[in-house]
């Protein structure tokens, strides 16, 4: 099997976590699979690089900013390849350009326009594990570009589609998709599987597990994505196309908009009215509401956002 794995920054923060991620890659390869691993910058590297740039220039040029920020991922790729070599594996790290990831030339928010998989396939045929720097590619004039927030997820999904991979695995600090963020809501339930459309609605309304662009890319290409934790070996959640979607699949929050959203094909005006009533009973004032395709949203004051999330989840998922 050909498996594409992606590891987020929290999975690589520090030497021990990087070793754990390398062990997951190693186990997959030892099971007889061809492995392409996509890595993010380690920990807070991107934020630190951005802060350094702002200390040097109040308005850094977008081209140079992309050149700087991309070093976080290329560094992660090199270090992961070094760790795998110490574990006895033949591996190679590739930048986005070396991996053949072509983009448009919109610095900071580039979109992938195509992938030349020749180099990756040659390395796999030579028996190597391939480590690709996520979040980046090269534009029309050959300059380094970055893909914006969630760019490494998008890199992994697009690579899985281009390589016709058997499986795409996204590793983070949570073991799948839950009915709410388990770090914020008690009693959140892990979903065994989730439809593309439901995941897209969650991502668009505040879920931090996958960026909406990566979900859209998976939906467009029909890539099955397994959402797993780097810190446990639990089964996680499978994202794909499912005919038996649940009526409701989750509650999420968007801090920027101060909204709580109930997501699922069955979320309608009655769901919205019931949620407003539950919050009113707890003296939480709703300032506005919205129905959208696949869900509904409620706006509350920022200081009531977490209580509203907890109450709404308790009503619909207990």
XYZ file of N, CA, C and O in Angstrom, residues 193-274:
328
model
N -16.732 7.938 12.076
C -16.590 8.430 10.708
C -17.403 9.701 10.536
O -18.331 9.982 11.296
N -17.041 10.472 9.530
C -17.735 11.719 9.259
C -17.727 11.984 7.762
O -16.726 11.724 7.080
N -18.845 12.467 7.258
C -18.965 12.775 5.833
C -18.220 14.072 5.505
O -18.089 14.962 6.334
N -17.724 14.143 4.278
C -17.019 15.351 3.831
C -17.827 16.617 4.112
O -17.295 17.623 4.598
N -19.125 16.577 3.770
C -19.957 17.783 3.891
C -20.066 18.235 5.340
O -20.003 19.439 5.634
N -20.219 17.284 6.257
C -20.305 17.643 7.669
C -18.975 18.181 8.182
O -18.934 19.160 8.938
N -17.867 17.573 7.754
C -16.555 18.043 8.182
C -16.284 19.438 7.635
O -15.700 20.280 8.324
N -16.717 19.685 6.409
C -16.521 21.009 5.814
C -17.289 22.063 6.613
O -16.769 23.149 6.892
N -18.529 21.739 6.995
C -19.318 22.689 7.787
C -18.662 22.946 9.142
O -18.606 24.087 9.618
N -18.149 21.900 9.784
C -17.449 22.084 11.057
C -16.222 22.973 10.877
O -15.973 23.881 11.678
N -15.443 22.701 9.832
C -14.218 23.473 9.591
C -14.523 24.936 9.307
O -13.805 25.835 9.753
N -15.589 25.192 8.563
C -15.944 26.568 8.214
C -16.487 27.352 9.406
O -16.527 28.582 9.367
N -16.891 26.629 10.458
C -17.513 27.305 11.602
C -16.744 27.089 12.899
O -17.334 27.096 13.979
N -15.423 26.904 12.771
C -14.586 26.996 13.957
C -13.775 25.786 14.349
O -12.866 25.902 15.172
N -14.079 24.603 13.807
C -13.288 23.432 14.175
C -11.841 23.618 13.736
O -11.564 24.059 12.620
N -10.898 23.250 14.618
C -9.477 23.459 14.340
C -8.771 22.192 13.876
O -7.566 22.220 13.635
N -9.474 21.076 13.755
C -8.812 19.803 13.433
C -8.324 19.776 11.990
O -7.197 19.357 11.709
N -9.149 20.208 11.050
C -8.781 20.263 9.637
C -9.201 21.612 9.067
O -10.283 22.115 9.394
N -8.363 22.169 8.203
C -8.736 23.419 7.538
C -9.712 23.115 6.410
O -9.660 22.059 5.772
N -10.614 24.063 6.165
C -11.660 23.859 5.152
C -11.079 23.578 3.766
O -11.649 22.806 2.985
N -9.933 24.188 3.434
C -9.353 23.959 2.103
C -8.912 22.515 1.933
O -9.041 21.937 0.842
N -8.404 21.903 2.997
C -7.991 20.508 2.888
C -9.205 19.582 2.795
O -9.172 18.574 2.079
N -10.278 19.935 3.504
C -11.505 19.141 3.414
C -12.085 19.227 2.003
O -12.484 18.221 1.408
N -12.119 20.433 1.455
C -12.628 20.617 0.094
C -11.786 19.843 -0.914
O -12.324 19.256 -1.863
N -10.476 19.833 -0.714
C -9.597 19.089 -1.618
C -9.867 17.592 -1.532
O -9.893 16.891 -2.551
N -10.079 17.086 -0.316
C -10.381 15.662 -0.146
C -11.719 15.303 -0.788
O -11.854 14.273 -1.451
N -12.698 16.171 -0.606
C -14.019 15.943 -1.198
C -13.940 15.932 -2.721
O -14.535 15.073 -3.388
N -13.197 16.882 -3.269
C -13.066 16.993 -4.721
C -12.385 15.757 -5.326
O -12.766 15.286 -6.396
N -11.392 15.229 -4.616
C -10.609 14.115 -5.154
C -11.084 12.757 -4.668
O -10.598 11.727 -5.148
N -12.000 12.735 -3.694
C -12.477 11.467 -3.158
C -11.444 10.749 -2.311
O -11.467 9.514 -2.205
N -10.540 11.496 -1.687
C -9.502 10.898 -0.844
C -10.088 10.562 0.522
O -10.678 11.420 1.184
N -9.921 9.317 0.953
C -10.337 8.909 2.292
C -9.266 9.348 3.285
O -8.089 9.029 3.122
N -9.672 10.098 4.315
C -8.729 10.655 5.273
C -8.994 10.067 6.660
O -10.133 10.083 7.137
N -7.934 9.554 7.283
C -8.029 9.008 8.637
C -7.413 10.026 9.601
O -6.238 10.384 9.451
N -8.198 10.482 10.553
C -7.763 11.503 11.511
C -7.374 10.807 12.809
O -8.204 10.177 13.469
N -6.088 10.913 13.167
C -5.515 10.131 14.253
C -4.690 11.009 15.179
O -4.363 12.158 14.848
N -4.330 10.445 16.334
C -3.467 11.145 17.288
C -2.051 10.594 17.219
O -1.846 9.388 17.086
N -1.070 11.496 17.340
C 0.325 11.070 17.405
C 0.677 10.474 18.760
O 1.711 9.827 18.905
N -0.187 10.682 19.748
C 0.151 10.316 21.120
C -0.563 9.069 21.614
O -0.269 8.577 22.706
N -1.527 8.565 20.859
C -2.204 7.316 21.204
C -2.309 6.469 19.943
O -2.115 6.966 18.832
N -2.613 5.216 20.098
C -2.790 4.345 18.934
C -4.266 3.958 18.768
O -4.589 2.862 18.329
N -5.158 4.888 19.111
C -6.587 4.625 18.956
C -6.987 4.734 17.490
O -6.247 5.264 16.674
N -8.197 4.282 17.185
C -8.628 4.152 15.794
C -8.873 5.484 15.099
O -8.734 5.595 13.893
N -9.280 6.505 15.827
C -9.515 7.804 15.214
C -10.829 7.870 14.456
O -11.772 7.116 14.715
N -10.891 8.787 13.496
C -12.096 9.027 12.703
C -11.756 8.961 11.221
O -10.723 9.483 10.806
N -12.633 8.343 10.434
C -12.459 8.287 8.984
C -13.366 9.319 8.342
O -14.572 9.360 8.612
N -12.783 10.178 7.500
C -13.566 11.142 6.740
C -13.700 10.650 5.305
O -12.706 10.300 4.656
N -14.936 10.596 4.829
C -15.183 10.133 3.471
C -16.598 10.491 3.049
O -17.230 11.384 3.630
N -17.117 9.783 2.059
C -18.480 9.996 1.585
C -19.361 8.878 2.130
O -19.130 7.702 1.838
N -20.360 9.236 2.948
C -21.217 8.248 3.597
C -22.686 8.599 3.370
O -23.098 9.750 3.562
N -23.465 7.591 2.998
C -24.885 7.826 2.716
C -25.712 7.924 3.992
O -26.775 8.555 4.009
N -25.245 7.299 5.080
C -26.015 7.279 6.324
C -25.500 8.326 7.311
O -25.125 8.023 8.446
N -25.481 9.569 6.864
C -25.028 10.667 7.726
C -25.988 10.852 8.907
O -27.205 10.737 8.746
N -25.462 11.160 10.098
C -26.345 11.412 11.242
C -27.075 12.741 11.081
O -26.659 13.611 10.320
N -28.168 12.873 11.812
C -28.918 14.127 11.778
C -28.061 15.292 12.265
O -28.050 16.365 11.662
N -27.340 15.070 13.356
C -26.435 16.071 13.909
C -25.091 15.414 14.163
O -25.044 14.251 14.585
N -24.002 16.135 13.915
C -22.681 15.520 14.100
C -21.771 16.301 15.042
O -20.747 15.759 15.477
N -22.108 17.540 15.366
C -21.209 18.254 16.260
C -21.627 19.679 16.561
O -22.475 20.265 15.874
N -20.998 20.200 17.603
C -21.165 21.597 17.998
C -19.775 22.213 18.041
O -18.849 21.625 18.608
N -19.619 23.362 17.445
C -18.313 23.996 17.414
C -18.442 25.484 17.723
O -19.549 26.029 17.753
N -17.308 26.126 17.971
C -17.318 27.558 18.267
C -16.370 28.281 17.324
O -15.387 27.710 16.845
N -16.671 29.523 17.081
C -15.798 30.406 16.314
C -15.531 31.623 17.186
O -16.401 32.474 17.371
N -14.321 31.688 17.745
C -13.991 32.784 18.664
C -14.056 34.141 17.974
O -14.494 35.125 18.569
N -13.600 34.203 16.717
C -13.569 35.482 16.006
C -14.968 36.058 15.827
O -15.173 37.279 15.924
N -15.940 35.190 15.561
C -17.316 35.655 15.349
C -18.184 35.531 16.599
O -19.352 35.931 16.588
N -17.612 34.927 17.649
C -18.327 34.696 18.902
C -19.622 33.911 18.658
O -20.693 34.266 19.174
N -19.504 32.837 17.885
C -20.668 32.020 17.550
C -20.478 30.574 17.989
O -19.360 30.050 18.024
N -21.586 29.957 18.308
C -21.672 28.509 18.508
C -22.500 27.964 17.358
O -23.574 28.510 17.052
N -22.009 26.903 16.716
C -22.722 26.339 15.564
C -23.069 24.880 15.823
O -22.255 24.122 16.348
N -24.270 24.513 15.439
C -24.736 23.124 15.490
C -24.708 22.616 14.058
O -25.348 23.198 13.177
N -23.969 21.546 13.823
C -23.731 21.076 12.460
C -24.372 19.713 12.234
O -24.310 18.826 13.082
N -24.966 19.552 11.065
C -25.570 18.285 10.666
C -26.708 18.530 9.701
O -27.307 19.612 9.691
N -27.019 17.542 8.900
C -28.058 17.717 7.878
C -29.430 17.964 8.485
O -30.323 18.519 7.831
N -29.614 17.581 9.760
C -30.912 17.773 10.402
C -31.043 19.064 11.183
O -32.091 19.337 11.764
N -29.998 19.870 11.189
C -30.058 21.143 11.911
C -30.929 22.129 11.139
O -30.574 22.545 10.043
N -32.057 22.512 11.711
C -33.002 23.373 11.006
C -33.506 24.478 11.940
O -32.940 24.706 13.011
N -34.580 25.134 11.530
C -35.122 26.238 12.326
C -35.582 25.766 13.702
O -35.449 26.497 14.693
N -36.105 24.545 13.790
C -36.536 24.015 15.088
C -35.335 23.782 16.003
O -35.406 24.050 17.207
N -34.254 23.280 15.431
C -33.023 23.080 16.201
C -32.528 24.415 16.738
O -32.143 24.541 17.909
N -32.548 25.409 15.869
C -32.094 26.745 16.248
C -32.952 27.318 17.375
O -32.430 27.854 18.371
N -34.256 27.188 17.251
C -35.166 27.708 18.263
C -34.964 27.008 19.601
O -34.978 27.644 20.670
N -34.739 25.704 19.545
C -34.516 24.948 20.776
C -33.222 25.377 21.457
O -33.165 25.521 22.684
